[in-house]
Amino acid sequence: MPSVLNILLTHQPADAVMAMIEWWQKWVARDSILLAYGGSREDFAAIPHEARVFVDDARLRTRDHQRERQSYGGVFRAAAAWMQGRDFTHVHFAEYDHLPLVSDLNQRQLALLADERADVLGFHLRRVDDTNCAHYLQHAADPDFFPFWERITCRPDPRVVLSMIATGSFWTREAFDQLAATPEPHPMYVEIFPPTLAHHLGFRIRDYGPQTRFVRNFGDRVSEIENARSAGAWTLHPVKSRWG
């Protein structure tokens, strides 16, 4: 029987975090929620949610995320360690401003994963090697970038590079655990490393398809919640002011 862990990444104060969890437990079971916290230790200690991990990783706490190549590696490692000995079969990762809007969200994700015969689902997934994508060009200029993929890939073309928005993704437990267990050899951006790594480790990664239109990088879509739900959205991003 599939069992989904919902990892929520946040750095907000305790009152905002609990408002977020109250919203989430309308759509998923509360005991399926793992809080990954990137704020202060003081705020972390004040959060009355038992399933939580403190992410002590400078690569998460970047200011200029793209130029400093922000990483969620510390988040994934902390979550994978917490899952040891627990029987979750799949992992749903979401940032604090990525709202669920349907009560059977995890079931829909499982069904889409099965329909796509995939191991990973992501938003705005695309192949970016040999394009003018700024993230790709920055990484391709690094002399260690392609040799790393050549060493680890099980694919015929080690130069394939994928990109996806980092705000939300859905993984089989095996794919997630292997992602967490594979460190970056040097800093790689969070929109490049996870999807490219999953591909080169042999996992099938697919886009969310029509659901991708409800996810974008910038703005605050708090006024669009009901319209998005009526239009068929499973989730909505970004909704930055929902928790204050």
Short mmCIF file of C-alpha atoms in Angstrom, two decimals:
data_model
loop_
_atom_site.label_atom_id
_atom_site.label_comp_id
_atom_site.label_asym_id
_atom_site.label_seq_id
_atom_site.Cartn_x
_atom_site.Cartn_y
_atom_site.Cartn_z
CA MET A 1 0.00 0.00 0.00
CA PRO A 2 1.58 3.34 -1.03
CA SER A 3 2.36 5.76 1.77
CA VAL A 4 3.39 9.35 1.00
CA LEU A 5 5.56 11.61 3.16
CA ASN A 6 4.85 15.31 2.58
CA ILE A 7 8.00 17.35 3.29
CA LEU A 8 7.29 21.06 3.83
CA LEU A 9 10.26 23.42 3.68
CA THR A 10 9.91 26.70 5.56
CA HIS A 11 11.86 29.34 7.44
CA GLN A 12 8.91 31.30 8.86
CA PRO A 13 8.09 32.02 12.54
CA ALA A 14 6.26 29.40 14.60
CA ASP A 15 2.80 31.00 14.30
CA ALA A 16 3.05 31.14 10.50
CA VAL A 17 4.33 27.56 10.38
CA MET A 18 1.38 26.29 12.40
CA ALA A 19 -1.06 28.19 10.16
CA MET A 20 0.59 26.44 7.20
CA ILE A 21 0.28 23.02 8.84
CA GLU A 22 -3.38 23.66 9.69
CA TRP A 23 -4.03 24.36 6.00
CA TRP A 24 -2.12 21.27 4.88
CA GLN A 25 -3.91 18.90 7.23
CA LYS A 26 -7.16 19.70 5.39
CA TRP A 27 -5.69 17.92 2.37
CA VAL A 28 -3.27 15.30 3.74
CA ALA A 29 -2.98 13.41 7.02
CA ARG A 30 -1.11 15.39 9.66
CA ASP A 31 1.09 12.41 10.50
CA SER A 32 2.27 12.42 6.86
CA ILE A 33 3.77 15.93 7.24
CA LEU A 34 7.47 16.35 7.95
CA LEU A 35 8.56 19.92 8.60
CA ALA A 36 12.01 20.78 7.20
CA TYR A 37 13.03 23.99 8.93
CA GLY A 38 15.56 26.47 7.59
CA GLY A 39 14.98 29.36 9.99
CA SER A 40 16.48 30.02 13.42
CA ARG A 41 16.95 27.37 16.07
CA GLU A 42 14.88 29.47 18.48
CA ASP A 43 11.88 29.49 16.14
CA PHE A 44 12.37 25.80 15.42
CA ALA A 45 12.17 24.97 19.13
CA ALA A 46 8.90 26.91 19.41
CA ILE A 47 7.06 24.89 16.74
CA PRO A 48 4.63 22.36 18.30
CA HIS A 49 4.80 19.82 15.47
CA GLU A 50 6.50 16.57 16.39
CA ALA A 51 7.72 15.47 12.95
CA ARG A 52 10.31 18.11 12.15
CA VAL A 53 14.00 18.39 11.28
CA PHE A 54 16.29 21.39 11.55
CA VAL A 55 18.32 21.94 8.38
CA ASP A 56 21.70 23.35 9.36
CA ASP A 57 23.10 23.95 5.88
CA ALA A 58 24.61 27.19 4.60
CA ARG A 59 23.82 26.10 1.03
CA LEU A 60 20.12 26.42 1.86
CA ARG A 61 20.52 29.89 3.36
CA THR A 62 21.81 31.71 0.29
CA ARG A 63 20.81 35.28 -0.47
CA ASP A 64 21.32 35.42 -4.23
CA HIS A 65 20.01 31.90 -4.87
CA GLN A 66 20.94 31.59 -8.53
CA ARG A 67 24.44 33.07 -8.39
CA GLU A 68 25.27 31.30 -5.13
CA ARG A 69 23.76 28.06 -6.51
CA GLN A 70 21.36 27.37 -3.68
CA SER A 71 21.04 23.69 -2.79
CA TYR A 72 18.34 21.62 -1.10
CA GLY A 73 20.82 18.82 -0.49
CA GLY A 74 20.77 19.40 3.26
CA VAL A 75 16.98 19.26 3.24
CA PHE A 76 16.92 15.97 1.35
CA ARG A 77 19.61 14.40 3.54
CA ALA A 78 17.83 15.41 6.75
CA ALA A 79 14.52 14.06 5.48
CA ALA A 80 16.06 10.80 4.26
CA ALA A 81 17.69 10.27 7.67
CA TRP A 82 14.36 10.94 9.42
CA MET A 83 12.63 8.38 7.15
CA GLN A 84 14.98 5.55 8.11
CA GLY A 85 12.95 2.81 9.76
CA ARG A 86 9.67 4.32 8.53
CA ASP A 87 7.64 2.72 5.76
CA PHE A 88 6.90 5.63 3.42
CA THR A 89 7.00 4.55 -0.23
CA HIS A 90 6.88 8.00 -1.86
CA VAL A 91 7.95 11.56 -1.07
CA HIS A 92 6.18 14.82 -1.91
CA PHE A 93 8.37 17.90 -1.41
CA ALA A 94 6.90 21.42 -1.28
CA GLU A 95 8.09 24.86 -0.28
CA TYR A 96 6.03 26.80 2.28
CA ASP A 97 4.37 28.97 -0.39
CA HIS A 98 3.22 26.04 -2.54
CA LEU A 99 -0.38 25.38 -1.47
CA PRO A 100 -2.32 22.12 -1.85
CA LEU A 101 -5.87 22.65 -3.10
CA VAL A 102 -7.42 19.16 -3.35
CA SER A 103 -8.18 16.61 -0.65
CA ASP A 104 -6.82 13.67 -2.66
CA LEU A 105 -3.58 15.36 -3.68
CA ASN A 106 -1.27 12.44 -2.87
CA GLN A 107 -3.58 9.96 -4.61
CA ARG A 108 -3.56 12.12 -7.76
CA GLN A 109 0.22 12.32 -7.64
CA LEU A 110 0.51 8.56 -7.29
CA ALA A 111 -1.87 8.05 -10.21
CA LEU A 112 0.02 10.47 -12.46
CA LEU A 113 3.34 8.85 -11.55
CA ALA A 114 1.89 5.46 -12.51
CA ASP A 115 0.34 6.80 -15.74
CA GLU A 116 3.71 8.27 -16.77
CA ARG A 117 5.57 5.11 -15.66
CA ALA A 118 7.86 7.55 -13.86
CA ASP A 119 9.94 7.76 -10.70
CA VAL A 120 9.88 11.56 -10.35
CA LEU A 121 7.42 14.36 -11.16
CA GLY A 122 8.50 17.99 -11.47
CA PHE A 123 7.20 21.35 -12.65
CA HIS A 124 8.49 23.07 -15.80
CA LEU A 125 10.77 20.13 -16.55
CA ARG A 126 12.88 20.68 -19.66
CA ARG A 127 16.13 19.66 -21.24
CA VAL A 128 18.54 22.60 -21.28
CA ASP A 129 21.89 21.29 -22.57
CA ASP A 130 23.01 23.13 -25.71
CA THR A 131 20.54 25.95 -25.01
CA ASN A 132 21.01 29.52 -23.85
CA CYS A 133 19.47 28.78 -20.45
CA ALA A 134 21.44 30.94 -18.01
CA HIS A 135 21.68 28.20 -15.39
CA TYR A 136 22.99 25.73 -17.93
CA LEU A 137 25.59 28.14 -19.33
CA GLN A 138 26.84 28.92 -15.83
CA HIS A 139 27.29 25.25 -15.02
CA ALA A 140 28.68 24.25 -18.42
CA ALA A 141 31.51 26.75 -17.93
CA ASP A 142 32.66 24.78 -14.88
CA PRO A 143 35.38 22.30 -15.99
CA ASP A 144 34.21 19.74 -13.40
CA PHE A 145 30.55 19.76 -14.42
CA PHE A 146 30.43 17.28 -17.30
CA PRO A 147 33.13 14.94 -15.94
CA PHE A 148 30.92 14.32 -12.90
CA TRP A 149 28.01 13.14 -15.04
CA GLU A 150 30.36 11.02 -17.15
CA ARG A 151 31.49 9.22 -13.99
CA ILE A 152 28.08 8.43 -12.55
CA THR A 153 25.69 8.10 -15.48
CA CYS A 154 24.02 4.91 -16.62
CA ARG A 155 22.66 6.72 -19.69
CA PRO A 156 24.18 6.64 -23.19
CA ASP A 157 24.52 10.44 -23.31
CA PRO A 158 26.27 11.91 -20.25
CA ARG A 159 25.81 15.47 -21.51
CA VAL A 160 22.04 15.57 -20.94
CA VAL A 161 21.18 18.35 -18.48
CA LEU A 162 17.66 18.86 -17.12
CA SER A 163 16.02 21.73 -15.27
CA MET A 164 12.86 22.03 -13.19
CA ILE A 165 11.44 24.55 -10.73
CA ALA A 166 12.44 23.48 -7.21
CA THR A 167 9.25 24.50 -5.40
CA GLY A 168 7.54 21.12 -5.62
CA SER A 169 8.34 17.56 -6.71
CA PHE A 170 7.15 13.98 -6.18
CA TRP A 171 9.50 10.99 -5.84
CA THR A 172 9.52 7.27 -5.32
CA ARG A 173 11.31 6.42 -2.09
CA GLU A 174 14.16 4.77 -3.99
CA ALA A 175 14.74 7.80 -6.21
CA PHE A 176 14.58 10.20 -3.25
CA ASP A 177 16.95 8.14 -1.12
CA GLN A 178 19.49 7.92 -3.94
CA LEU A 179 19.20 11.67 -4.52
CA ALA A 180 19.86 12.32 -0.83
CA ALA A 181 22.79 9.88 -0.77
CA THR A 182 24.60 11.49 -3.73
CA PRO A 183 26.45 14.67 -2.74
CA GLU A 184 27.21 17.43 -5.18
CA PRO A 185 30.90 17.25 -6.13
CA HIS A 186 30.86 21.05 -6.27
CA PRO A 187 28.01 23.58 -5.90
CA MET A 188 25.18 23.04 -8.40
CA TYR A 189 21.92 24.96 -8.48
CA VAL A 190 18.78 23.39 -7.02
CA GLU A 191 16.93 23.64 -10.35
CA ILE A 192 19.70 21.73 -12.18
CA PHE A 193 21.18 19.12 -9.85
CA PRO A 194 18.15 17.05 -8.65
CA PRO A 195 16.50 16.43 -12.05
CA THR A 196 19.79 15.85 -13.86
CA LEU A 197 20.99 13.51 -11.13
CA ALA A 198 17.74 11.53 -11.18
CA HIS A 199 18.04 11.12 -14.94
CA HIS A 200 21.65 9.98 -14.88
CA LEU A 201 21.00 7.53 -12.04
CA GLY A 202 18.48 5.85 -14.32
CA PHE A 203 15.21 7.17 -12.93
CA ARG A 204 12.41 8.31 -15.24
CA ILE A 205 11.49 11.94 -14.60
CA ARG A 206 8.38 13.53 -16.07
CA ASP A 207 6.61 16.90 -16.01
CA TYR A 208 3.35 17.51 -14.16
CA GLY A 209 1.76 18.32 -17.51
CA PRO A 210 -1.37 20.53 -17.31
CA GLN A 211 -0.73 21.19 -13.61
CA THR A 212 2.41 23.12 -14.46
CA ARG A 213 0.38 26.18 -15.48
CA PHE A 214 -0.55 26.70 -11.84
CA VAL A 215 3.11 26.96 -10.78
CA ARG A 216 5.49 29.81 -11.54
CA ASN A 217 8.55 31.38 -9.94
CA PHE A 218 7.50 34.91 -9.03
CA GLY A 219 4.67 36.95 -7.51
CA ASP A 220 2.01 36.26 -4.91
CA ARG A 221 -1.08 34.39 -6.12
CA VAL A 222 -3.05 34.59 -2.88
CA SER A 223 -5.98 36.22 -4.70
CA GLU A 224 -6.09 33.34 -7.22
CA ILE A 225 -6.68 30.44 -4.81
CA GLU A 226 -10.38 29.85 -5.46
CA ASN A 227 -10.15 30.57 -9.19
CA ALA A 228 -7.25 28.12 -9.50
CA ARG A 229 -9.16 25.44 -7.62
CA SER A 230 -12.18 25.96 -9.87
CA ALA A 231 -9.90 25.67 -12.91
CA GLY A 232 -8.65 22.26 -11.77
CA ALA A 233 -5.48 23.13 -9.85
CA TRP A 234 -4.09 20.51 -7.49
CA THR A 235 -1.62 23.04 -6.07
CA LEU A 236 -0.77 26.73 -6.50
CA HIS A 237 2.56 28.56 -6.32
CA PRO A 238 3.64 31.07 -5.17
CA VAL A 239 1.25 32.11 -2.40
CA LYS A 240 3.63 33.99 -0.13
CA SER A 241 1.24 36.03 2.04
CA ARG A 242 -1.17 33.24 3.04
CA TRP A 243 0.59 32.72 6.39
CA GLY A 244 1.41 36.37 7.08
#
